Short mmCIF file of C-alpha atoms in Angstrom, two decimals:
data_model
loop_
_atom_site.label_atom_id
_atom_site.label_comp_id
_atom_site.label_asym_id
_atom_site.label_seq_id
_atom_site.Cartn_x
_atom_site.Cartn_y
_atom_site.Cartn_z
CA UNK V 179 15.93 3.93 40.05
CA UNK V 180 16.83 0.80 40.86
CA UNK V 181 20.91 -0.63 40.95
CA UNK V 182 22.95 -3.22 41.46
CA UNK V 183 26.64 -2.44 42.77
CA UNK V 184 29.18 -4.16 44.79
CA UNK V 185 29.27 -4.11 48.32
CA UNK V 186 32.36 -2.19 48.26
CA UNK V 187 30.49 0.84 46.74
CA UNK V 188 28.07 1.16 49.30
CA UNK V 189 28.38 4.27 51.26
CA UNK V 190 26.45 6.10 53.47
CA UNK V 191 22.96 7.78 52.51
CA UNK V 192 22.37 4.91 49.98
CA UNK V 193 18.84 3.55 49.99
CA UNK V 194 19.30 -0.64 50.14
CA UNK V 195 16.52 -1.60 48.70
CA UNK V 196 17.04 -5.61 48.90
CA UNK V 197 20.02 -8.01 50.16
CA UNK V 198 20.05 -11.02 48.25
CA UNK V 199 20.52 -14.39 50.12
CA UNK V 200 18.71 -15.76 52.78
CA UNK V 201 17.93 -13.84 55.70
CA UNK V 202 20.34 -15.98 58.09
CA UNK V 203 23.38 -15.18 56.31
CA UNK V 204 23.65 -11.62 56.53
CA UNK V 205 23.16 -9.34 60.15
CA UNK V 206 19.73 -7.65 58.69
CA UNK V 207 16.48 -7.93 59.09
CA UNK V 208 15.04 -5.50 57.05
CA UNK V 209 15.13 -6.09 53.57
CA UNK V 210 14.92 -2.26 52.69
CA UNK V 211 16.25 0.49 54.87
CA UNK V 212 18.33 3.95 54.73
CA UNK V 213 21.77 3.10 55.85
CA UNK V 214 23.09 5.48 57.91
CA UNK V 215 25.09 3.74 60.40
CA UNK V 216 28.71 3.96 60.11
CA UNK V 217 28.65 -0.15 61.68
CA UNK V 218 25.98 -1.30 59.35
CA UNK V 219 27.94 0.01 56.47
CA UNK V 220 30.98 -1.23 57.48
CA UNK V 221 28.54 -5.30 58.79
CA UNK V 222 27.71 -5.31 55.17
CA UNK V 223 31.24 -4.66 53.67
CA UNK V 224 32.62 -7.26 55.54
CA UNK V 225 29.75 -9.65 54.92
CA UNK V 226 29.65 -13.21 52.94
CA UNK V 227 27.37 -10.34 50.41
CA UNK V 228 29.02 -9.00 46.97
CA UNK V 229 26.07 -7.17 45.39
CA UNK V 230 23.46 -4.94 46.97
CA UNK V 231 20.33 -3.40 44.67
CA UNK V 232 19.79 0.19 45.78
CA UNK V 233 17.74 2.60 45.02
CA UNK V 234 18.71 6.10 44.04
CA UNK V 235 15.84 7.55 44.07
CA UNK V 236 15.52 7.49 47.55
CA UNK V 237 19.11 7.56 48.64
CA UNK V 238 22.58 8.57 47.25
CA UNK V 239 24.20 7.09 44.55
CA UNK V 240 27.76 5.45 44.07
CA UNK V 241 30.43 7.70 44.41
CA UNK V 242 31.95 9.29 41.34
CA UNK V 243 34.84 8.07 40.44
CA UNK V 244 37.72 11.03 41.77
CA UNK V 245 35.27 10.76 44.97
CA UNK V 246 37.50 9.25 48.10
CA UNK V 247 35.61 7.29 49.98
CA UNK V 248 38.07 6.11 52.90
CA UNK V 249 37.42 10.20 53.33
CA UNK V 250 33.72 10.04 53.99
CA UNK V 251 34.71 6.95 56.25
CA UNK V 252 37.50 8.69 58.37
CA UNK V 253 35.16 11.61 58.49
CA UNK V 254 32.26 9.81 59.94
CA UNK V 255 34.57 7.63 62.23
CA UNK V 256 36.14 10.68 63.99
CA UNK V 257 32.23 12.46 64.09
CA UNK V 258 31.60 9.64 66.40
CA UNK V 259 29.32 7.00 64.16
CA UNK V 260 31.56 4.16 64.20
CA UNK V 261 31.40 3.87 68.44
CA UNK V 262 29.93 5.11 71.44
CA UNK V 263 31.94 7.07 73.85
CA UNK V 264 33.63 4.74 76.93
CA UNK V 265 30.77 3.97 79.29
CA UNK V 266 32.19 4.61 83.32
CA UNK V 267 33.03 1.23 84.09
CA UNK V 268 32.00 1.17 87.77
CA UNK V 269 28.25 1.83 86.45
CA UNK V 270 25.65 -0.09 85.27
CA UNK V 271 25.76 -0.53 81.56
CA UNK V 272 22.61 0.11 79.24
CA UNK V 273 21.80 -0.71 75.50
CA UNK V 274 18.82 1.91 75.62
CA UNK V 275 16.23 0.63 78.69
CA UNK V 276 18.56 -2.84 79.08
CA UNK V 277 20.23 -3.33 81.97
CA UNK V 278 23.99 -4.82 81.57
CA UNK V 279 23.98 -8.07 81.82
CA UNK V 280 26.34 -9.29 84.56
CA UNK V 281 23.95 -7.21 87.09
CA UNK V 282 20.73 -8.98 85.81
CA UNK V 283 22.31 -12.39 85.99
CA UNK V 284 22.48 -11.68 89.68
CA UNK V 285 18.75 -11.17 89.34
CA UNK V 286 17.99 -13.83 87.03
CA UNK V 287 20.00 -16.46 89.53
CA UNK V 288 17.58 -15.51 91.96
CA UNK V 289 14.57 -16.25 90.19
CA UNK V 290 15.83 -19.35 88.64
CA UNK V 291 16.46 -20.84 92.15
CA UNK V 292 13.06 -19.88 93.37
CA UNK V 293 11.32 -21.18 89.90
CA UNK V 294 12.95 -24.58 90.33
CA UNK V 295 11.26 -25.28 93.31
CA UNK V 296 7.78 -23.83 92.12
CA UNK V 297 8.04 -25.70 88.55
CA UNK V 298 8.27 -29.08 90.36
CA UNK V 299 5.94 -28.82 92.94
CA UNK V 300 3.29 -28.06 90.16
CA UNK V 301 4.63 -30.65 87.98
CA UNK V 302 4.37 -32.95 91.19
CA UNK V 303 0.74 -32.42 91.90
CA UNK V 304 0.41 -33.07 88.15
CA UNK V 305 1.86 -36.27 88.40
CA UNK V 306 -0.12 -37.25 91.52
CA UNK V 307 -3.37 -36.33 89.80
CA UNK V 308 -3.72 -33.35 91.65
CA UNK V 309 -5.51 -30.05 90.87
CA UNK V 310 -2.48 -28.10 89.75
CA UNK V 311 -2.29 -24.64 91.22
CA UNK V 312 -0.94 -21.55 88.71
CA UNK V 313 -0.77 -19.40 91.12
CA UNK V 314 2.79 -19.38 92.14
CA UNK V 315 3.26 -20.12 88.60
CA UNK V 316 1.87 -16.65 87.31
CA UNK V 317 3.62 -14.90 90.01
CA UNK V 318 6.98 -17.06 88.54
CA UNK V 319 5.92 -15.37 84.83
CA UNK V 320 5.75 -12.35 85.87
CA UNK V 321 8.91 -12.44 87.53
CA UNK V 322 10.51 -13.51 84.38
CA UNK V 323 8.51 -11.43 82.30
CA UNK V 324 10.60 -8.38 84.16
CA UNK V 325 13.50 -10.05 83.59
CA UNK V 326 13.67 -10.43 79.90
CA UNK V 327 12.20 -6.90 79.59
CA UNK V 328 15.58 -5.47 81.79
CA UNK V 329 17.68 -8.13 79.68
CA UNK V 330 16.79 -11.25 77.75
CA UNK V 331 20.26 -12.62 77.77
CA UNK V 332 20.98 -12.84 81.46
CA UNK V 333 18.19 -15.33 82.30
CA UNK V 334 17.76 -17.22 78.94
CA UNK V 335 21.09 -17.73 79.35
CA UNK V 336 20.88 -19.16 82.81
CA UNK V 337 18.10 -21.55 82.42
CA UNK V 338 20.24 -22.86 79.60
CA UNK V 339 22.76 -24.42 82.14
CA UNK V 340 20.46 -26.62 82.98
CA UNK V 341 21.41 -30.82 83.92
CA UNK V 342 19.96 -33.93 82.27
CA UNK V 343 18.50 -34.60 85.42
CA UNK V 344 16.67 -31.13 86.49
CA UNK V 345 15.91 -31.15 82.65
CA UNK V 346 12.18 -31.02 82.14
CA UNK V 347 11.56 -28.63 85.18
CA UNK V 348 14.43 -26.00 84.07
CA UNK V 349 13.50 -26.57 80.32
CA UNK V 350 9.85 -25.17 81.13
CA UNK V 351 11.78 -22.42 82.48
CA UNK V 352 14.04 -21.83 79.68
CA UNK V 353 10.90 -22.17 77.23
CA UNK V 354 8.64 -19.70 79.41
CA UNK V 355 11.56 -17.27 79.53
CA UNK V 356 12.24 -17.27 75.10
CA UNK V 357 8.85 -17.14 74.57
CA UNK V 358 8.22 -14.03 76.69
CA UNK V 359 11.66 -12.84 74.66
CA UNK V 360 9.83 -13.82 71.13
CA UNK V 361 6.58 -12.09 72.09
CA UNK V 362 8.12 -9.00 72.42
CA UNK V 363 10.32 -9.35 69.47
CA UNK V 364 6.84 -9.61 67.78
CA UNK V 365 5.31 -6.58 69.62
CA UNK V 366 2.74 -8.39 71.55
CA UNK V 367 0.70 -6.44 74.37
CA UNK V 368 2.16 -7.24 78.00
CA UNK V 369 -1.17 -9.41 78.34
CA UNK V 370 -0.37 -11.48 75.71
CA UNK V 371 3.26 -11.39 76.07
CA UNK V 372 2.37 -12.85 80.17
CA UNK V 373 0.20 -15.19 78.15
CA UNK V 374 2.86 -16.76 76.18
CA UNK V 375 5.09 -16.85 79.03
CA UNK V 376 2.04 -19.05 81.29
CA UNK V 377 2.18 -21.18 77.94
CA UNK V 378 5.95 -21.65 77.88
CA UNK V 379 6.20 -22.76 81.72
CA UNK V 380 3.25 -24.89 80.79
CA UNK V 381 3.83 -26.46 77.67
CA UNK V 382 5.30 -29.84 79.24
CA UNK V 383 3.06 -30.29 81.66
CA UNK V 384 1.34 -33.25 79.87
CA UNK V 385 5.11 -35.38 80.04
CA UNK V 386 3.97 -35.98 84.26
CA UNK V 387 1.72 -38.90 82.51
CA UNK V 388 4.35 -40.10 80.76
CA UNK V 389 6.42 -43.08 82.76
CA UNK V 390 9.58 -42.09 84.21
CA UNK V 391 11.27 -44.86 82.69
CA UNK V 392 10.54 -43.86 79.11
CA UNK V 393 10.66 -39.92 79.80
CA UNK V 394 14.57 -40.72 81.01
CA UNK V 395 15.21 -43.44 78.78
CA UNK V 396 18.79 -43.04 77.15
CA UNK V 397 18.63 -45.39 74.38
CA UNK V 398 16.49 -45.24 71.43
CA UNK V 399 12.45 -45.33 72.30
CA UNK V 400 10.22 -48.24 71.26
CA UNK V 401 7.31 -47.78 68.84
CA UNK V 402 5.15 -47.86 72.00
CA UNK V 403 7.66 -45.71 73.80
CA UNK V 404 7.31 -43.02 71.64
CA UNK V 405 3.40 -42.40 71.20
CA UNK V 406 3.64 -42.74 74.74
CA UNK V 407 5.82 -39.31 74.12
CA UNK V 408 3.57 -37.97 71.97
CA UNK V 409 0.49 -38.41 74.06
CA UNK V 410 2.59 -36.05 75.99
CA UNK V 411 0.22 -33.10 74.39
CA UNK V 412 -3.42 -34.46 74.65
CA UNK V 413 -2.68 -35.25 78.71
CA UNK V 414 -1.27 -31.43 79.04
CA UNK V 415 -4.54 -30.12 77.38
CA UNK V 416 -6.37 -32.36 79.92
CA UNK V 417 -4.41 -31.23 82.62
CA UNK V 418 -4.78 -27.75 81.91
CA UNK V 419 -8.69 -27.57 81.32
CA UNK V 420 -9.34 -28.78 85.27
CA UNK V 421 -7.68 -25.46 86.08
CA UNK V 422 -10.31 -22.49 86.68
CA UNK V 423 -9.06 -19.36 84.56
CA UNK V 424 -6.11 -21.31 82.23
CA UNK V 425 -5.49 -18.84 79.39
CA UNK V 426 -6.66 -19.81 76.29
CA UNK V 427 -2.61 -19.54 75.20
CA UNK V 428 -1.73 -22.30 77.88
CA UNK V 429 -4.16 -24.36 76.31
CA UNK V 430 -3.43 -24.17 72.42
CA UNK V 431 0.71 -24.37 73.15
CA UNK V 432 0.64 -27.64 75.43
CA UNK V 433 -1.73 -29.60 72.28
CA UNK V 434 -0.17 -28.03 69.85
CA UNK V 435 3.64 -26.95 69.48
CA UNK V 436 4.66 -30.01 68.21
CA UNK V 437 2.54 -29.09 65.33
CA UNK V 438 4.63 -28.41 62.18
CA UNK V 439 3.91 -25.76 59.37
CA UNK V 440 3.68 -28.63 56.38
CA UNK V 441 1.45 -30.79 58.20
CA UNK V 442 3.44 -33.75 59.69
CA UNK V 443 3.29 -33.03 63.35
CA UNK V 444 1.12 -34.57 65.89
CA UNK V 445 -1.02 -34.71 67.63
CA UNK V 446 -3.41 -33.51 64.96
CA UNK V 447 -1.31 -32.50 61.68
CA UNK V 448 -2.58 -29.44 61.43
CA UNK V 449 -0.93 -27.17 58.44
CA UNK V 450 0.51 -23.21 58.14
CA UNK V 451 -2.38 -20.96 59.14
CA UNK V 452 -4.06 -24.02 61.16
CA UNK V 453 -1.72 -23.80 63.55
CA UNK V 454 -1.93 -20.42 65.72
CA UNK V 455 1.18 -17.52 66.61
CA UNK V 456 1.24 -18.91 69.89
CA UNK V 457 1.33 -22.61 69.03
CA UNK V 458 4.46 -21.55 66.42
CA UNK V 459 6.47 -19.79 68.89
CA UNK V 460 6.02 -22.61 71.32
CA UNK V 461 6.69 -25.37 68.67
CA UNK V 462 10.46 -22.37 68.11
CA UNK V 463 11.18 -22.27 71.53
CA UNK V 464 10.70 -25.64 72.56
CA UNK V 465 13.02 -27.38 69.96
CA UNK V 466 15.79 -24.45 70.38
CA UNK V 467 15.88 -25.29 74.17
CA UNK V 468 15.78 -29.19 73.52
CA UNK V 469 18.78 -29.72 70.79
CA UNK V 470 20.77 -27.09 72.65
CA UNK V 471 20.17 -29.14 76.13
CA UNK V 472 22.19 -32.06 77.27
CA UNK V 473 19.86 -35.24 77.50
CA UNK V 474 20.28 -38.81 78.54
CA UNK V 475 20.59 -40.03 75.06
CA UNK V 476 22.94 -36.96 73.69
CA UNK V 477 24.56 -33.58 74.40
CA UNK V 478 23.47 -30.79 73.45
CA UNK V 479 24.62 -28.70 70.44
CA UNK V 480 26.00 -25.14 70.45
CA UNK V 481 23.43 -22.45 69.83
CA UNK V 482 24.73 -21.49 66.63
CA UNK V 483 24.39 -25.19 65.16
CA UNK V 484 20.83 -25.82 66.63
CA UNK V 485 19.71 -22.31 64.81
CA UNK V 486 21.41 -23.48 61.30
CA UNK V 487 19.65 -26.89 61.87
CA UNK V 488 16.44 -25.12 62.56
CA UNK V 489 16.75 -22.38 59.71
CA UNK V 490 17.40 -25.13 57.41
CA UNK V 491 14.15 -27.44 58.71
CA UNK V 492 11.97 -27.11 56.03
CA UNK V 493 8.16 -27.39 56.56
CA UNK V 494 8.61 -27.49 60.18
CA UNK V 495 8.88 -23.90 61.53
CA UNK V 496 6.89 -20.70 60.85
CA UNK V 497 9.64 -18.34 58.71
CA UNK V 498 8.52 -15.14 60.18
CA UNK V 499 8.13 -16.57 63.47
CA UNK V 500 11.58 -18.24 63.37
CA UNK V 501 13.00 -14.76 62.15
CA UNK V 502 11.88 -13.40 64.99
CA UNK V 503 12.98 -15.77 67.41
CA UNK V 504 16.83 -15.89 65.63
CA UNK V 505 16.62 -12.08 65.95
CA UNK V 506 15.25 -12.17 69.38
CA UNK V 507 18.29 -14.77 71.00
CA UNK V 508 21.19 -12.95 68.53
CA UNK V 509 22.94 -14.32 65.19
CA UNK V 510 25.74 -15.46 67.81
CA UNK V 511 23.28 -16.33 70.95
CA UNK V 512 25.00 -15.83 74.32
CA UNK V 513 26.74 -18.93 74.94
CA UNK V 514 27.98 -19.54 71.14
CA UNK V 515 32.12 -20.56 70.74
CA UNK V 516 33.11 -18.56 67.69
CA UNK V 517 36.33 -18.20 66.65
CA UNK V 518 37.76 -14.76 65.85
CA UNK V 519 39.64 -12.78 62.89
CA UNK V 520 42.80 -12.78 65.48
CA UNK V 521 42.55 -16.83 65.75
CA UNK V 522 41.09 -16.79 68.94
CA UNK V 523 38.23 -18.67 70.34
CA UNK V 524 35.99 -16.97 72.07
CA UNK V 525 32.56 -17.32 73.53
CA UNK V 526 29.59 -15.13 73.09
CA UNK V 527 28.64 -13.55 76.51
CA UNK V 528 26.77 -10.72 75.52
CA UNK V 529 25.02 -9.42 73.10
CA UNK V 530 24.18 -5.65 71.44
CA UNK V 531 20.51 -6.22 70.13
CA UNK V 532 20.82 -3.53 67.46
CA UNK V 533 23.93 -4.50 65.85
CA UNK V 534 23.75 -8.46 66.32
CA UNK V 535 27.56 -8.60 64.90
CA UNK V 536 29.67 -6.96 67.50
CA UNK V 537 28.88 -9.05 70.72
CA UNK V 538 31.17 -8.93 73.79
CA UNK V 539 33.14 -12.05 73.91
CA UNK V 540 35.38 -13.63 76.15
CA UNK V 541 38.84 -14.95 74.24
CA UNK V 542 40.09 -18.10 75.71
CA UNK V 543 42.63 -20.04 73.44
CA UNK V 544 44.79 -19.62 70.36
CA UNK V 545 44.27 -21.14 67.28
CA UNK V 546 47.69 -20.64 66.44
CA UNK V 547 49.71 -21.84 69.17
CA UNK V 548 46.77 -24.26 70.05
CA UNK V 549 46.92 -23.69 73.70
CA UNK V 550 45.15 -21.71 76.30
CA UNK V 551 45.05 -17.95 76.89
CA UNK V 552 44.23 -15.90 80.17
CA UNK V 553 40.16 -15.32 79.69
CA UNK V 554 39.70 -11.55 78.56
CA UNK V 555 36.36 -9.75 77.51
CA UNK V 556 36.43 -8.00 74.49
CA UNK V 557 33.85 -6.23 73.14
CA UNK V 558 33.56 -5.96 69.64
CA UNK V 559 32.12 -3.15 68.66
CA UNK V 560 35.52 -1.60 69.89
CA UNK V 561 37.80 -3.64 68.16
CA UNK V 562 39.25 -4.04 64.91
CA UNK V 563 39.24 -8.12 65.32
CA UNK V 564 35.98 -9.89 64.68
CA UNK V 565 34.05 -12.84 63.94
CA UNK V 566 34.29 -15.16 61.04
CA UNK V 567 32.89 -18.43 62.07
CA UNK V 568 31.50 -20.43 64.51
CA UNK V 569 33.69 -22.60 66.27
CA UNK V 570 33.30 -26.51 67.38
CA UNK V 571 35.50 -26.05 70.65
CA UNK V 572 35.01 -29.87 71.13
CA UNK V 573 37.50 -30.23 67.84
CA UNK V 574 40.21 -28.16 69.29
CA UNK V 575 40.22 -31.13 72.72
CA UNK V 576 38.51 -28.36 75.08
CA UNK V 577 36.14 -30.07 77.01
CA UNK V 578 34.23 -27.36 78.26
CA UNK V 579 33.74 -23.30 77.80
CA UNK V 580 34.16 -20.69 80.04
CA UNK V 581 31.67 -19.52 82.09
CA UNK V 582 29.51 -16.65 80.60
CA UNK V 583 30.15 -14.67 83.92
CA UNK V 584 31.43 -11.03 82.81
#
């Protein structure tokens, strides 16, 4: 039988059988599931949501009215639901197979030094109307590919910090990395998860026949300045069909992911089901890394901003495969300024993937007293404060964040 009730009658054992709203304003992504987690129930309680519609046929009712529920919470609380035990801090930390993410940014550092150098000698040769060579390049993907699978966060993060002047090497980077991250959010094979990953280092490659004067241009293009742009896609499809064994993947992302689902993309405005999975998640990642990116001609947003603006794009992204990608990178991506419960602002530096509102943050400055505090981590699935909203640090005078390092 079906019910609506208020969030604050939701207790554990109930059978939520829909969440009204839109999927980016509340931290699930199931629209029906058992709850029985202490932290979802109390993520929905203290969510922007006042009515759920259960089902009691397949989970427990509301409580009857001499039933105390603040008993059932305590209960549940001290049976150890509501937090993991304290993890020995002088070992690696795990969230299941993931490795902690100050130890894989060590990693990821590594390989984001070494793809630098690969990414523009094959974007070189491209330029020169050479015969590009993938090799190094598949050996880069499947470097990454390792990466993301240990921890998404660490390297995505990275290849984020990118300059306007290393920007179209490190943003193939940054692109190849998400997309390997979105594949497996979608439970794609490793072949086809490597395959998106050669698509996402690839995707640009067509922008080496595009003049450097109008790639770099900081003022607003010309008519003929910008279908020189977009020719960008037709030269990477030529460019990639002189190489000998170029995955079909490769080939559909670089002509197609600026294709958008109601038809007005380019090169060929191809609609919804015209367009393929690959194409969408490359049309996703590739405008995520580009508004969140300083250019010559603006700065970059914060993550959380560029995912609103994207969620709220109508007719231009895939909604299952933008789902995905939002649930893939976080609610609060690493790198987001959000300001706490407590007044402080803080920035996102890690991230729990199975309970996407209880990052670990790093407080900074007061609200209150407006002025700086010593940088602490805190994470917040061990903490009564939390977030409510995410912050503009630019409107508080701080020029810059803190560094993500842990």
């Amino acid at each position: 039988m079906l019910k609506s009730i208020a969030t604050e009658q939701l207790r554990l054992g109930m059978y939520v059988h829909s969440i009204p709203g839109a999927w980016i304003n509340h931290p699930f992504w199931r629209k029906s599931f058992k709850l029985d987690s202490f932290e979802d129930l109390q993520a929905l309680r203290a969510s922007p949501i006042r009515e759920i519609l259960i089902d009691t046929a397949k989970g427990r009712d509301v409580a009857p009215e001499n039933f105390d529920e603040d008993d059932e919470d305590d209960s549940q609380a001290e049976s150890g639901q509501s937090a993991a035990p304290a993890a020995d801090a002088s070992a690696p930390r795990k969230t299941g197979a993931r490795t902690d993410t100050a130890v894989e940014r060590e990693r990821a550092a590594r390989i984001i030094s070494s793809s630098k150098s690969t990414v523009l000698n094959m974007f070189s040769e491209a330029r020169m109307g050479k015969a590009v060579d993938v090799k190094d390049a598949a050996e880069l993907v499947t470097e990454i590919t390792s990466s993301v699978s240990r921890n998404a966060d660490a390297l995505i993060s990275l290849a984020r910090l990118k300059t306007t002047d290393d920007y179209t090497y490190m943003h193939s980077v940054a692109v190849c990395a998400m997309m390997i991250s979105l594949a497996n959010q979608l439970g794609m094979s490793h072949e086809e998860t490597k395959q998106a990953g050669m698509a996402g280092l690839l995707h640009d490659v067509g922008k080496m026949a595009v003049p450097l004067d109008i790639l770099n241009k900081p003022a607003k293009l010309t008519e003929e300045e910008f279908a020189s742009i977009r020719s960008h896609t037709v030269a990477g499809h030529s460019i990639l069909q002189q190489i000998d064994g170029i995955g079909q993947a490769a080939l559909d992302v670089s002509l197609h992911h600026h294709e958008k689902i109601d038809g007005s993309g380019y090169p060929f405005n191809l609609k919804a089901d015209q367009i393929s999975i690959m194409a969408k998640m490359g049309a996703v990642c590739d405008v995520y890394d580009a508004i969140t990116s300083n250019r010559p001609y603006k700065a970059g947003w914060d993550p959380a901003r560029s995912i609103r603006h994207m969620a709220g794009s109508a007719g231009h992204f895939d909604p299952t495969t933008m789902e995905a990608f939002v649930k893939a990178i976080g609610i609060y991506p690493t790198g987001s300024c959000v300001v706490m419960q407590s007044g402080r602002l803080a920035v996102v530096v890690d991230q729990r993937p199975d309970h996407l509102l209880t990052p670990r943050v790093k407080v900074f400055f007061s609200t209150v007293t407006r002025m700086p505090l010593k940088t602490e981590i805190v994470d917040l699935a061990r903490t009564s404060d939390k977030i409510i909203a995410y912050a503009d640090h630019s409107k508080w005078g701080i020029r810059s964040l803190p560094s993500l390092d842990l």
